Short mmCIF file of C-alpha atoms (C1' of nucleotides) in Angstrom, two decimals:
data_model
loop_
_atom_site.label_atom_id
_atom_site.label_comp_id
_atom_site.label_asym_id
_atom_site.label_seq_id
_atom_site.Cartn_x
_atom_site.Cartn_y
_atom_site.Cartn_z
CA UNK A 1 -51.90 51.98 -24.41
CA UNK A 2 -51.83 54.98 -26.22
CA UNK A 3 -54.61 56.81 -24.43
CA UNK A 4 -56.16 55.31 -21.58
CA UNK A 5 -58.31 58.40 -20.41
CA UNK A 6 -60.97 57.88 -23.31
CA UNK A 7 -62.95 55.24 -22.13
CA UNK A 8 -63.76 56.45 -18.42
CA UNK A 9 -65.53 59.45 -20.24
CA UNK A 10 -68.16 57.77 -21.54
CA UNK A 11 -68.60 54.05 -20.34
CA UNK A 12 -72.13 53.63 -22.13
CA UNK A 13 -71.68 50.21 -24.17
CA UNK A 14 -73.15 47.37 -24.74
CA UNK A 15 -70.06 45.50 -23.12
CA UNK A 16 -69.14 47.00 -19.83
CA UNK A 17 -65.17 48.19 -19.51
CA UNK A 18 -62.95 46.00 -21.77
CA UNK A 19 -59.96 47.13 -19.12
CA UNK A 20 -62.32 46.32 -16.07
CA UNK A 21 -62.85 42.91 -17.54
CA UNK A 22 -59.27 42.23 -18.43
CA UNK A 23 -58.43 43.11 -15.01
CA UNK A 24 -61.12 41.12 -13.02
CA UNK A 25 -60.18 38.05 -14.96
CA UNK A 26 -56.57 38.05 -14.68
CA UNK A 27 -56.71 38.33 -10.81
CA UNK A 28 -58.97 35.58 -11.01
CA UNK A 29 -56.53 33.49 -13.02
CA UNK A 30 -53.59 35.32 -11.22
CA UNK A 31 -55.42 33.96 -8.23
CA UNK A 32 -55.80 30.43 -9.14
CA UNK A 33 -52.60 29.60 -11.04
CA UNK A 34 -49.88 32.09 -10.28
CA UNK A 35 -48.50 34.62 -12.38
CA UNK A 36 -46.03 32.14 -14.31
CA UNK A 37 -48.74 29.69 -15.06
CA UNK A 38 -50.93 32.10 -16.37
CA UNK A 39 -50.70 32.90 -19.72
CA UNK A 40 -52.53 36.00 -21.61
CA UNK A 41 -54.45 33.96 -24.31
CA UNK A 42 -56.30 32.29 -20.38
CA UNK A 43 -56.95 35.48 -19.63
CA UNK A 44 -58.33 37.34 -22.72
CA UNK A 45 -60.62 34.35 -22.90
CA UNK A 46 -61.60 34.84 -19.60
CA UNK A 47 -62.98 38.26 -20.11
CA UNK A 48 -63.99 37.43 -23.32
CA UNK A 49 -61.74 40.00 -25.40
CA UNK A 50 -59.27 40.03 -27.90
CA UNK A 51 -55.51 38.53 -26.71
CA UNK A 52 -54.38 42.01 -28.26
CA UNK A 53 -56.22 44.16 -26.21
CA UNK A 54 -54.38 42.89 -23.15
CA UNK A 55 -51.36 44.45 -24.86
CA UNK A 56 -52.84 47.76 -26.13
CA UNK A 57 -54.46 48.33 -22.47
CA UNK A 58 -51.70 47.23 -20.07
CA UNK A 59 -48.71 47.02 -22.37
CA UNK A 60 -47.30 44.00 -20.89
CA UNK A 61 -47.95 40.77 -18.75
CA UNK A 62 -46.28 42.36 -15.86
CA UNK A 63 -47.60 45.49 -15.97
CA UNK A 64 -50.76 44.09 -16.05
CA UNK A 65 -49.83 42.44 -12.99
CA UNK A 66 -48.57 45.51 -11.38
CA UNK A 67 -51.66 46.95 -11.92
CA UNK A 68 -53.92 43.78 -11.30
CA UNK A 69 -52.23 44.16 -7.89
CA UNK A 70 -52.24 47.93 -7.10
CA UNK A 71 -55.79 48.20 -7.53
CA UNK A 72 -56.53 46.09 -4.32
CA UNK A 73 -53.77 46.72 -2.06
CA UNK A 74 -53.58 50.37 -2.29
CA UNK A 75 -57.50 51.00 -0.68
CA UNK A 76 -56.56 48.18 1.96
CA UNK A 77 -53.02 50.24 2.75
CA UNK A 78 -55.13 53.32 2.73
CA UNK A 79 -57.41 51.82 4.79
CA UNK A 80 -54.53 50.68 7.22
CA UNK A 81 -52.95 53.57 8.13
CA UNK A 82 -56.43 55.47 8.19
CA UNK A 83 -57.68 52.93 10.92
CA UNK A 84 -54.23 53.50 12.75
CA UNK A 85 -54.59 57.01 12.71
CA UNK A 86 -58.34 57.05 13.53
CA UNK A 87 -57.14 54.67 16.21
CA UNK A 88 -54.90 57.23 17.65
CA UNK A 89 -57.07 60.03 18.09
CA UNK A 90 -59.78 57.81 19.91
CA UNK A 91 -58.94 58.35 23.52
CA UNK A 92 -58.40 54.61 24.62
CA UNK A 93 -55.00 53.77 24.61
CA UNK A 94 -53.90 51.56 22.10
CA UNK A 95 -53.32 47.79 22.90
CA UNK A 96 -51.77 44.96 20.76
CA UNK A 97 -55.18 43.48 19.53
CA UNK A 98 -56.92 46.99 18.32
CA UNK A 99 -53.72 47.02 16.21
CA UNK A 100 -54.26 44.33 15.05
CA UNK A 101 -57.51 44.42 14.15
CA UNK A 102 -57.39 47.41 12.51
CA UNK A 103 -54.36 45.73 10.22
CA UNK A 104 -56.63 42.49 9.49
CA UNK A 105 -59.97 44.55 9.35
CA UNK A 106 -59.36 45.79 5.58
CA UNK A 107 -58.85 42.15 4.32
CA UNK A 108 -62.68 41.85 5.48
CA UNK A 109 -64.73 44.21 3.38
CA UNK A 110 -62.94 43.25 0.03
CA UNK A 111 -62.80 39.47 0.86
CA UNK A 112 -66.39 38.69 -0.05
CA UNK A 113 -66.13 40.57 -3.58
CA UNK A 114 -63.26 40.12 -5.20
CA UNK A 115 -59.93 37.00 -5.41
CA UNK A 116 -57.97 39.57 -3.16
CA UNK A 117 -56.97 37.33 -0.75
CA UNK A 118 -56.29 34.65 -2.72
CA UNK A 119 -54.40 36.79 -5.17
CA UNK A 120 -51.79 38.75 -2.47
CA UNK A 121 -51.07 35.57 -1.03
CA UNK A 122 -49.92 34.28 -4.60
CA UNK A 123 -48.35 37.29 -5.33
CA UNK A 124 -46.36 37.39 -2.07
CA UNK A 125 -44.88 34.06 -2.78
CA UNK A 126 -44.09 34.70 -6.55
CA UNK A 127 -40.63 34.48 -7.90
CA UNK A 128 -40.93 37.23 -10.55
CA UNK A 129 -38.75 39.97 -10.05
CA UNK A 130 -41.33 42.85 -10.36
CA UNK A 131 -44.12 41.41 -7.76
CA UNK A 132 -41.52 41.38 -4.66
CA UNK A 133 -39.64 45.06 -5.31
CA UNK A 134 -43.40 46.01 -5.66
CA UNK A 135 -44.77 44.38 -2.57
CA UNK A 136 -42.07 45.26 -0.62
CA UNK A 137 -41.79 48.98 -1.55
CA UNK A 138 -46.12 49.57 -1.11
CA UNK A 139 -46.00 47.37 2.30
CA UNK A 140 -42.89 49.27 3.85
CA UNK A 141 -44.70 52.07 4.42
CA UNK A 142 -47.71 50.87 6.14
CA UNK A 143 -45.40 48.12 7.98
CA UNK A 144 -43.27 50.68 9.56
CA UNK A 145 -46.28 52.44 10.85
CA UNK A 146 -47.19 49.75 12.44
CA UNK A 147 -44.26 48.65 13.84
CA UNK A 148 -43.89 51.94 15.31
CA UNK A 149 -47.82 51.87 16.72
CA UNK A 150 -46.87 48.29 18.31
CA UNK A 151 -43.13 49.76 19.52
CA UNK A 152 -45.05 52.19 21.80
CA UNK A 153 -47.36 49.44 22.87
CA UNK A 154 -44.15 47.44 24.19
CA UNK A 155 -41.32 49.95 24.56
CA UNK A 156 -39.27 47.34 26.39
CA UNK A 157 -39.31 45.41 22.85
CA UNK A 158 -36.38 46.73 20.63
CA UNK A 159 -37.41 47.65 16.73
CA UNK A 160 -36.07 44.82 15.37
CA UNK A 161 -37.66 42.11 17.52
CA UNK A 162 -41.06 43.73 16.97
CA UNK A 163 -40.15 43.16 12.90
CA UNK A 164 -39.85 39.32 13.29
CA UNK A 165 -42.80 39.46 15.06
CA UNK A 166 -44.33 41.00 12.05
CA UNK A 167 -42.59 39.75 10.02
CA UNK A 168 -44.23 35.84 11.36
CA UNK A 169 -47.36 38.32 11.54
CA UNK A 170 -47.62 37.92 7.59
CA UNK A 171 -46.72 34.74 7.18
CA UNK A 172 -49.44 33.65 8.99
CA UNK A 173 -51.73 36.07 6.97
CA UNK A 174 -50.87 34.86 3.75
CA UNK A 175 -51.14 31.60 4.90
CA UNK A 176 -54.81 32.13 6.09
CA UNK A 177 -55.30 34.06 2.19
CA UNK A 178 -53.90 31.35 0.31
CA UNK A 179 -54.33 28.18 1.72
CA UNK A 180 -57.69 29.43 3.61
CA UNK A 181 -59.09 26.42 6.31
CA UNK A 182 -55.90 24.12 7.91
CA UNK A 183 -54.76 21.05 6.13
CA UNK A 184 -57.15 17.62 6.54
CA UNK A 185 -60.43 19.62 7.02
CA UNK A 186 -62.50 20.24 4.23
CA UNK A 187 -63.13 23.75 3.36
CA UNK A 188 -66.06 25.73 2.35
CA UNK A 189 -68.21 24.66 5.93
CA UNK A 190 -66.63 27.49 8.08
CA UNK A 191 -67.17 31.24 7.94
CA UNK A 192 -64.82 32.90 5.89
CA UNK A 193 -64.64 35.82 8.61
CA UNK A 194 -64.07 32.77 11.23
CA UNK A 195 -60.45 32.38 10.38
CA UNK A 196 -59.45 36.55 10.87
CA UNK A 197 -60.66 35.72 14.07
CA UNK A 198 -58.13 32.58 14.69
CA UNK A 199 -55.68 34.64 13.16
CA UNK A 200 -56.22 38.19 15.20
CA UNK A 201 -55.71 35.57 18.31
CA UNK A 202 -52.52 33.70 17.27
CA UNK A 203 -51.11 36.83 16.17
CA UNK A 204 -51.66 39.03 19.35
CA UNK A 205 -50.30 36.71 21.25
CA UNK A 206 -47.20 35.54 19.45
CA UNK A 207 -46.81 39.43 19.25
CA UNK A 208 -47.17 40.02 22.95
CA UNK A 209 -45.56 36.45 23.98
CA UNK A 210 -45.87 37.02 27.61
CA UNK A 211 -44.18 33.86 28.65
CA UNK A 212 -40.95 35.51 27.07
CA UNK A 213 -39.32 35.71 30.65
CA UNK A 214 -39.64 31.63 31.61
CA UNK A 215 -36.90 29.44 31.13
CA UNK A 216 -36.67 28.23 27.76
CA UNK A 217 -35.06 24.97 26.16
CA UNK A 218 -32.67 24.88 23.19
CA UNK A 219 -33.55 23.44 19.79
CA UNK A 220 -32.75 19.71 19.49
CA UNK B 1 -36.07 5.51 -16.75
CA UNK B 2 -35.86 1.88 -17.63
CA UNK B 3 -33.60 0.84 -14.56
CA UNK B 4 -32.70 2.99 -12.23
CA UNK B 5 -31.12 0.60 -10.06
CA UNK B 6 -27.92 0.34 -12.38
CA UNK B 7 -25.57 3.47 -11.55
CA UNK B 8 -26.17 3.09 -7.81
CA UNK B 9 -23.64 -0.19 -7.82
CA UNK B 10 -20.40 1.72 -8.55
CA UNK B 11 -20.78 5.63 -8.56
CA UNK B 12 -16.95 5.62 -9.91
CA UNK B 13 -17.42 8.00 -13.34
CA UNK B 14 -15.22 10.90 -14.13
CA UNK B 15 -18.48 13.20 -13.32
CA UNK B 16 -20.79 13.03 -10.15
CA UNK B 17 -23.86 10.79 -10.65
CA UNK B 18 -25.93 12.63 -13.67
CA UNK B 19 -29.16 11.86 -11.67
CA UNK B 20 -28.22 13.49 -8.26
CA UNK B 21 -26.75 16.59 -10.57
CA UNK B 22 -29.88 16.69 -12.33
CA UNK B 23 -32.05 16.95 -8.59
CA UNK B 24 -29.26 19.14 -7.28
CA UNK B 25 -30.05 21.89 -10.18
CA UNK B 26 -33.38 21.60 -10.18
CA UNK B 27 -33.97 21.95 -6.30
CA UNK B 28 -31.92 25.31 -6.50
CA UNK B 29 -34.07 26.37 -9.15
CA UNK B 30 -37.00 25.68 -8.07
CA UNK B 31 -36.12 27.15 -4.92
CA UNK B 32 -35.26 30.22 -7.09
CA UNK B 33 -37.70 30.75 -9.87
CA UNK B 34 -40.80 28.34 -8.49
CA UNK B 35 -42.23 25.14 -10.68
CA UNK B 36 -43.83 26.74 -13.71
CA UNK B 37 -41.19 29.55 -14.32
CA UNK B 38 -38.09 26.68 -14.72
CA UNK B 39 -37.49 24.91 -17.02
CA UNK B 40 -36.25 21.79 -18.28
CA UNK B 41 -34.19 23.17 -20.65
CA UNK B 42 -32.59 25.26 -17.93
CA UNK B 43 -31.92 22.41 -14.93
CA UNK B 44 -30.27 20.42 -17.77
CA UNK B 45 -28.09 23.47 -18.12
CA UNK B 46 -27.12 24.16 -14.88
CA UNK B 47 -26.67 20.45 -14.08
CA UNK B 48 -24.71 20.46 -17.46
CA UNK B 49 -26.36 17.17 -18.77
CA UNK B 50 -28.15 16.54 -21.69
CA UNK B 51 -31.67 17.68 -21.97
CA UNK B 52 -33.56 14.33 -22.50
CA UNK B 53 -31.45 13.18 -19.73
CA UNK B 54 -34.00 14.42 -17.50
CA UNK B 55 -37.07 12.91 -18.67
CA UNK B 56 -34.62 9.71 -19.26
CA UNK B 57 -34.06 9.64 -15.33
CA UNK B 58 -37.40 11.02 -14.09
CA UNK B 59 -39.77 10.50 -16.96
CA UNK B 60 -41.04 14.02 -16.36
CA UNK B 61 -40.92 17.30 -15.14
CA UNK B 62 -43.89 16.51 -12.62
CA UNK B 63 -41.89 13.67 -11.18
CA UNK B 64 -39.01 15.52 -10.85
CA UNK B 65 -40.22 17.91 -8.84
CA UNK B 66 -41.80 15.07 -6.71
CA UNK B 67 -38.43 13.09 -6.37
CA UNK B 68 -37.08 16.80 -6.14
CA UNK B 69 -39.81 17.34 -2.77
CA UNK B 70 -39.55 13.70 -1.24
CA UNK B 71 -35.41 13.26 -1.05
CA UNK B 72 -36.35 16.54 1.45
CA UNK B 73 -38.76 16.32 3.26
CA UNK B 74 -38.85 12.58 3.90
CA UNK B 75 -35.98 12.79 6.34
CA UNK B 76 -37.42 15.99 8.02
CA UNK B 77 -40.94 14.34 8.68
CA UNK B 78 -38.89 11.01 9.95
CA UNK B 79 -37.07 13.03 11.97
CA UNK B 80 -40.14 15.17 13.19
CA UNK B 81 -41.69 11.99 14.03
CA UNK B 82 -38.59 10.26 16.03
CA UNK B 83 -37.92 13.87 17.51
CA UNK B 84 -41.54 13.44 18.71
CA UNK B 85 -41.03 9.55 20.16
CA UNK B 86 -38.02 10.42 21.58
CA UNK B 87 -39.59 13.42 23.43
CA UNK B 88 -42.28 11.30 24.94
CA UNK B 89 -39.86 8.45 25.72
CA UNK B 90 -37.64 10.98 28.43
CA UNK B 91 -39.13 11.37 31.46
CA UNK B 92 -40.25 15.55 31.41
CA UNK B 93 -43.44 16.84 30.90
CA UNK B 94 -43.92 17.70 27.11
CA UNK B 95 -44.36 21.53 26.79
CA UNK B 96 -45.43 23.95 23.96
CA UNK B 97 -42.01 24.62 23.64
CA UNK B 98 -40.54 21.23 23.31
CA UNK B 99 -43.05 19.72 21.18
CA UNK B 100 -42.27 22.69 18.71
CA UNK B 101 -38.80 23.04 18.74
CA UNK B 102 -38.69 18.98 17.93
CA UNK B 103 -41.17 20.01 15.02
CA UNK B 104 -38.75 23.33 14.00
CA UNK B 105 -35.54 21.10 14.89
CA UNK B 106 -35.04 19.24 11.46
CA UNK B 107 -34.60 22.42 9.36
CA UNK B 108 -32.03 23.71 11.00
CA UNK B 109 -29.67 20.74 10.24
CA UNK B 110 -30.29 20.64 6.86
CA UNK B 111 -30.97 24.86 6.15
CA UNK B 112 -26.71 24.96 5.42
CA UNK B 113 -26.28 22.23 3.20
CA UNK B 114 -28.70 22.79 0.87
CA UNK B 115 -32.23 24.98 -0.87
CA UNK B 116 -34.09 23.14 0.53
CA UNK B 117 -35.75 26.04 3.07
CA UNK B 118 -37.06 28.16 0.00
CA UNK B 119 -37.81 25.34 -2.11
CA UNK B 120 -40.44 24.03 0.31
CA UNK B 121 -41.49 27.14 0.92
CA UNK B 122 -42.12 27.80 -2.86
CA UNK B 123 -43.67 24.87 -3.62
CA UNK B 124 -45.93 25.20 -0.54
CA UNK B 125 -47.08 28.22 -2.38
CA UNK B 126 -47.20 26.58 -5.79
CA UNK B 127 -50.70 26.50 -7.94
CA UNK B 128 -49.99 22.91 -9.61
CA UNK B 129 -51.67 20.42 -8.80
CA UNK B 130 -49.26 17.78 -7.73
CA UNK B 131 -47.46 19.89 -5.55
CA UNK B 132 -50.94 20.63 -3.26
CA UNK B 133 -51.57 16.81 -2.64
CA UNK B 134 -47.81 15.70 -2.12
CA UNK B 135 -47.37 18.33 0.29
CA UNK B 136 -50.95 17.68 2.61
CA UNK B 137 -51.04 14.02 2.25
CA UNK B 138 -47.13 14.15 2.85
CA UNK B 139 -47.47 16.68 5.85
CA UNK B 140 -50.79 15.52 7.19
CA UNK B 141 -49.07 12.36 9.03
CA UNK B 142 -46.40 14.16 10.90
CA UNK B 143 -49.36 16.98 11.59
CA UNK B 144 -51.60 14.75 13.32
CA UNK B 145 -49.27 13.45 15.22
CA UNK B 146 -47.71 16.85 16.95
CA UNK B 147 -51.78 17.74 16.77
CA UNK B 148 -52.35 14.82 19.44
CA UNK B 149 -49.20 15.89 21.63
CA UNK B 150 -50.10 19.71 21.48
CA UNK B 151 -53.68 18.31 22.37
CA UNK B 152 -51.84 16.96 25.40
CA UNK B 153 -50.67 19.61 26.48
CA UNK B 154 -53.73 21.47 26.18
CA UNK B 155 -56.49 19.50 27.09
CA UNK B 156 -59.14 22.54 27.80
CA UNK B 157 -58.52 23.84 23.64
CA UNK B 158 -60.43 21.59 21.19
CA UNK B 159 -58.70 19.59 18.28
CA UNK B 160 -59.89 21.90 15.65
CA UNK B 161 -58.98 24.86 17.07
CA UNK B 162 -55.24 23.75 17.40
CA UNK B 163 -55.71 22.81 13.78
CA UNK B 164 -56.14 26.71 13.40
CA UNK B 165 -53.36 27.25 15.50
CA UNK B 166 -50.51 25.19 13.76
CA UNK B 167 -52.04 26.34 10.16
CA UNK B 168 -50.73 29.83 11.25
CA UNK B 169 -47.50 28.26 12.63
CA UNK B 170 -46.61 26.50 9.47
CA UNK B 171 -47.47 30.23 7.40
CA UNK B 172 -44.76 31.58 9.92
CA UNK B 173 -42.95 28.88 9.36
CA UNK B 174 -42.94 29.17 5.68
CA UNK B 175 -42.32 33.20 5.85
CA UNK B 176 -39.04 32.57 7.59
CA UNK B 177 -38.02 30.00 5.06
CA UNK B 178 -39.42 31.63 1.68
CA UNK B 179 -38.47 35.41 3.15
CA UNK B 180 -36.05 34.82 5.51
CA UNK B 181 -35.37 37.94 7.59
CA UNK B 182 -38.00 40.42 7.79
CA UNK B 183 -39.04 42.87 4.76
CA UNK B 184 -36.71 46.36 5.03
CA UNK B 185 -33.94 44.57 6.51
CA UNK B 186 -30.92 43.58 4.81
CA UNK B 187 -30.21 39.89 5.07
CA UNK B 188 -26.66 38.34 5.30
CA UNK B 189 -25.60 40.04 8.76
CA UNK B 190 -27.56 37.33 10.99
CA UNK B 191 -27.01 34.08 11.66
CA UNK B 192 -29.62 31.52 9.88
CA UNK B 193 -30.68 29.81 13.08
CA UNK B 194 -31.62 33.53 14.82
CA UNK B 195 -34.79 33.14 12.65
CA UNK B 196 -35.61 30.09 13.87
CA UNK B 197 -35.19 30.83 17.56
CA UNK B 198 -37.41 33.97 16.91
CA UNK B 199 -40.39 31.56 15.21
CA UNK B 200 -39.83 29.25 17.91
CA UNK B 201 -40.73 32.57 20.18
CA UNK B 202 -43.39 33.46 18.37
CA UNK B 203 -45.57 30.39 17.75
CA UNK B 204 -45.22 28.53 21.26
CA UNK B 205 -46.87 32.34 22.11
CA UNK B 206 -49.08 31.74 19.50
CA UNK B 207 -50.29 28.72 20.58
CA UNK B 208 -50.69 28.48 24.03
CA UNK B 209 -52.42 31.65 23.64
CA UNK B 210 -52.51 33.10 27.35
CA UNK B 211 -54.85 36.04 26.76
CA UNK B 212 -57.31 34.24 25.28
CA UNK B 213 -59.37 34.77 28.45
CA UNK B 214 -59.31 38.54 28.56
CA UNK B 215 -61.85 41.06 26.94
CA UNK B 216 -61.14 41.47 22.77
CA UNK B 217 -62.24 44.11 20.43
CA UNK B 218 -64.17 43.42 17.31
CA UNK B 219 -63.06 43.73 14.17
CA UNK B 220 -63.70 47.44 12.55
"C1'" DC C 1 -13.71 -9.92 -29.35
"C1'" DG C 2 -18.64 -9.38 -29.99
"C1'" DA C 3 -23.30 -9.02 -27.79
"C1'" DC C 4 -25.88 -6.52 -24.95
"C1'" DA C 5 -27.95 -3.28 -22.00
"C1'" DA C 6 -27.57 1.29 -19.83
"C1'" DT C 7 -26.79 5.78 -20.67
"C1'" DT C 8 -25.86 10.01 -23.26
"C1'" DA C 9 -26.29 12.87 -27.30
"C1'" DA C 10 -28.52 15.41 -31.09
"C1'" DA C 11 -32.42 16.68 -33.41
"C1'" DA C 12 -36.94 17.32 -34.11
"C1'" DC C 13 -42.06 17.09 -32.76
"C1'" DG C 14 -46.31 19.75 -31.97
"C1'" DG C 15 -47.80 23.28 -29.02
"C1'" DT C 16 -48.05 27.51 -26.39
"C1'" DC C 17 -45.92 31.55 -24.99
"C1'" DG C 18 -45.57 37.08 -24.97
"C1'" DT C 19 -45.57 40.33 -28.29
"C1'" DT C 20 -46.25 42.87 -32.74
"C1'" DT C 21 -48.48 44.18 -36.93
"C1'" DG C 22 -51.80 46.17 -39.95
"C1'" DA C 23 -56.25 46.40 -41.28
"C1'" DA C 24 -61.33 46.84 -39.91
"C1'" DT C 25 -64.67 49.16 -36.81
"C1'" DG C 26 -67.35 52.69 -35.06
"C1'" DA C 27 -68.50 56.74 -32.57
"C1'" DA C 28 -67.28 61.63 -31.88
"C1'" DA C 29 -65.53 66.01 -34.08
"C1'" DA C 30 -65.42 68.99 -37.97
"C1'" DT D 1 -70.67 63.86 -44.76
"C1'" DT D 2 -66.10 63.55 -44.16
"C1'" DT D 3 -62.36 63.29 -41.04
"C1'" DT D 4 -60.32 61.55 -37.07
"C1'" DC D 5 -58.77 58.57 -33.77
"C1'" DA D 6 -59.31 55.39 -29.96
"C1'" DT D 7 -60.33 50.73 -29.95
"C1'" DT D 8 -60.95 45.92 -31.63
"C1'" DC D 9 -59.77 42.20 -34.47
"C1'" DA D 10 -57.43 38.27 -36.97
"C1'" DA D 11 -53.13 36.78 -38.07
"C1'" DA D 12 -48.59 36.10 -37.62
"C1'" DC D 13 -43.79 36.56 -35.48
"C1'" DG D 14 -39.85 34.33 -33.25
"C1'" DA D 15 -38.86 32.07 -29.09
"C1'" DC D 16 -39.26 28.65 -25.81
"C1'" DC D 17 -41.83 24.88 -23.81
"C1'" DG D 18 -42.25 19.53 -22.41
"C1'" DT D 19 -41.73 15.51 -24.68
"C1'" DT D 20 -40.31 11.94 -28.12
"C1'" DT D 21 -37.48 9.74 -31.34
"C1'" DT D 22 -33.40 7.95 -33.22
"C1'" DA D 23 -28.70 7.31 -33.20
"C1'" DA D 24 -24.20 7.26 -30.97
"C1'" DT D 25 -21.60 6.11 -26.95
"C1'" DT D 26 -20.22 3.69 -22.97
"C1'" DG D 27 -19.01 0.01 -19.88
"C1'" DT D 28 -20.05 -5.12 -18.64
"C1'" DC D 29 -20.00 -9.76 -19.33
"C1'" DG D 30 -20.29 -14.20 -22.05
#
DNA sequence: CGACAATTAAAACGGTCGTTTGAATGAAAA
DNA sequence: TTTTCATTCAAACGACCGTTTTAATTGTCG
């Protein structure tokens, strides 16, 4: 990893980007097994390079990882909090749902070409201590803008209720990314794009609950 | 694992049974670290027993984890299920509400005593490939069956679009228990059970879904 | 007591892991 | 051409993995 700025300069080979390839295959794998049952050796042979090049490139399993990971989520954060501010200077007010699309509409456009989704929702749920510091510290700030966005939206909701809300918000995300159709039906026959839409639904309205005021009975 | 039958007629030894040690440690660190990232090496540590003890007892690390899973969830999904009979047996109209506070009920009795809440939720999110099949063919029984009753409820939704709807409440479900308070807040300061009332909140929202009528924006 | 079966203990098995090393490669710079 | 240096390669390092083997220990019962 002595000097990674030599490559991009002239990427004429006969092999496209050894770094490219490393990365594409170990968000596959990443994807598919976790981070802990993924070893380097699966990966190298994946892209079809040497096990040392992982090392010289990325200096480390988790700072391949780290970068494995940044690559995606930072364009979809981008995109996130340029859809929320683009959503703010359209003149409609905003409502709970065109929030929420505009949080879920990013997971869309990268779904198709890449293991994203697949990948964050391992990620999310991985026990290493550098993938949670990581995904908590890039999602705070794009979580907090939203929270905010949703807080004016329901201004009789304190702060902290809307961040449950959320919070169950991205549960049922990463659900949707790494599990994909629900339990006993077969996947594959459905639209990928068909779940955002069963999602964007639960989501708005466990967000709005409007049948918050009615009497309510106690756990058993 | 020749007879296991043997040390459950008189439990009387200086130390605590070596077998329920041995599922003790490895629950918590599962729960902690995940499936792939523990080791044997390091549940016979922490349970302070003899390495081959473990594969002596459960004949692997596979079937330890399963043992690990089923001395769990087994009561939750019996008491899911006679939570459910017992529900229809009294003489009130099922609701959203009730149906999924029976189904949220069982963790909340056994959340203090034990890791069990993040061990399910990490080995819902596990890549091997026991854990996958345990968990749906375990889970799709008790699913079904609150499936029907929510179906109930709501005769005018079809089947498979509830199916949609409790795949997002079980992501929720697992967020509370993997996570546990939201991300950017510091845990510790509330009680356990607050989560669960909040889920509870957000999912009967979630499902019954009262806005579905009204006008929706598409995806950008 | 001695026989016997259940359990624990210690050591090693082959294998894979992340990482490091040092030499070969090959294109650009001089 | 010679030098230079980023990159690739094969090989090895020590450590740890799940599992197996073999022996020692323990308590029970004839």
């Amino acid at each position: 990893m002595k000097n990674m700025s030599r490559q991009a300069d002239h990427r004429d080979k006969q092999q496209p980007d050894t770094q490219a390839r490393i990365l594409n295959a170990a968000e596959m794998l990443f994807a598919e097994r976790g981070y802990a049952a993924t070893s380097l050796r699966a990966i190298a042979s994946a892209a079809d390079v040497n096990l040392a090049a992982t090392h010289y490139h990325f200096g480390s399993k988790k700072h391949l990882l780290s970068t494995v990971f940044h690559r995606r989520i930072d364009p979809i954060n981008e995109a996130r909090l340029a859809g929320l501010a683009s959503l703010k200077a359209a003149s409609q007010p905003l409502t709970t749902r065109s929030i929420m699309a505009v949080f879920f509409g990013p997971l869309r456009s990268e779904a198709v070409v890449s293991h994203l989704p697949r990948m964050l929702g391992r990620v999310f749920s991985e026990p290493e201590t550098i993938s949670r510091p990581i995904l908590e510290e890039q999602f705070m700030e794009v979580a907090s803008a939203f929270l905010t966005e949703l807080n004016a939206v329901h201004p009789d909701v304190t702060r902290s209720e809307l961040q449950w809300r959320l919070h169950f918000v991205i549960g049922a995300m990463v659900q949707l990314l790494l599990i994909g159709t629900p339990l006993g039906t077969e996947p594959g026959r459905e639209n990928p794009e068909d779940g955002l839409e069963h999602l964007l639904d639960f989501c708005v309205a466990g967000i709005e609950q409007p049948g918050h005021e009615t009497g309510r009975e106690e756990l058993p």
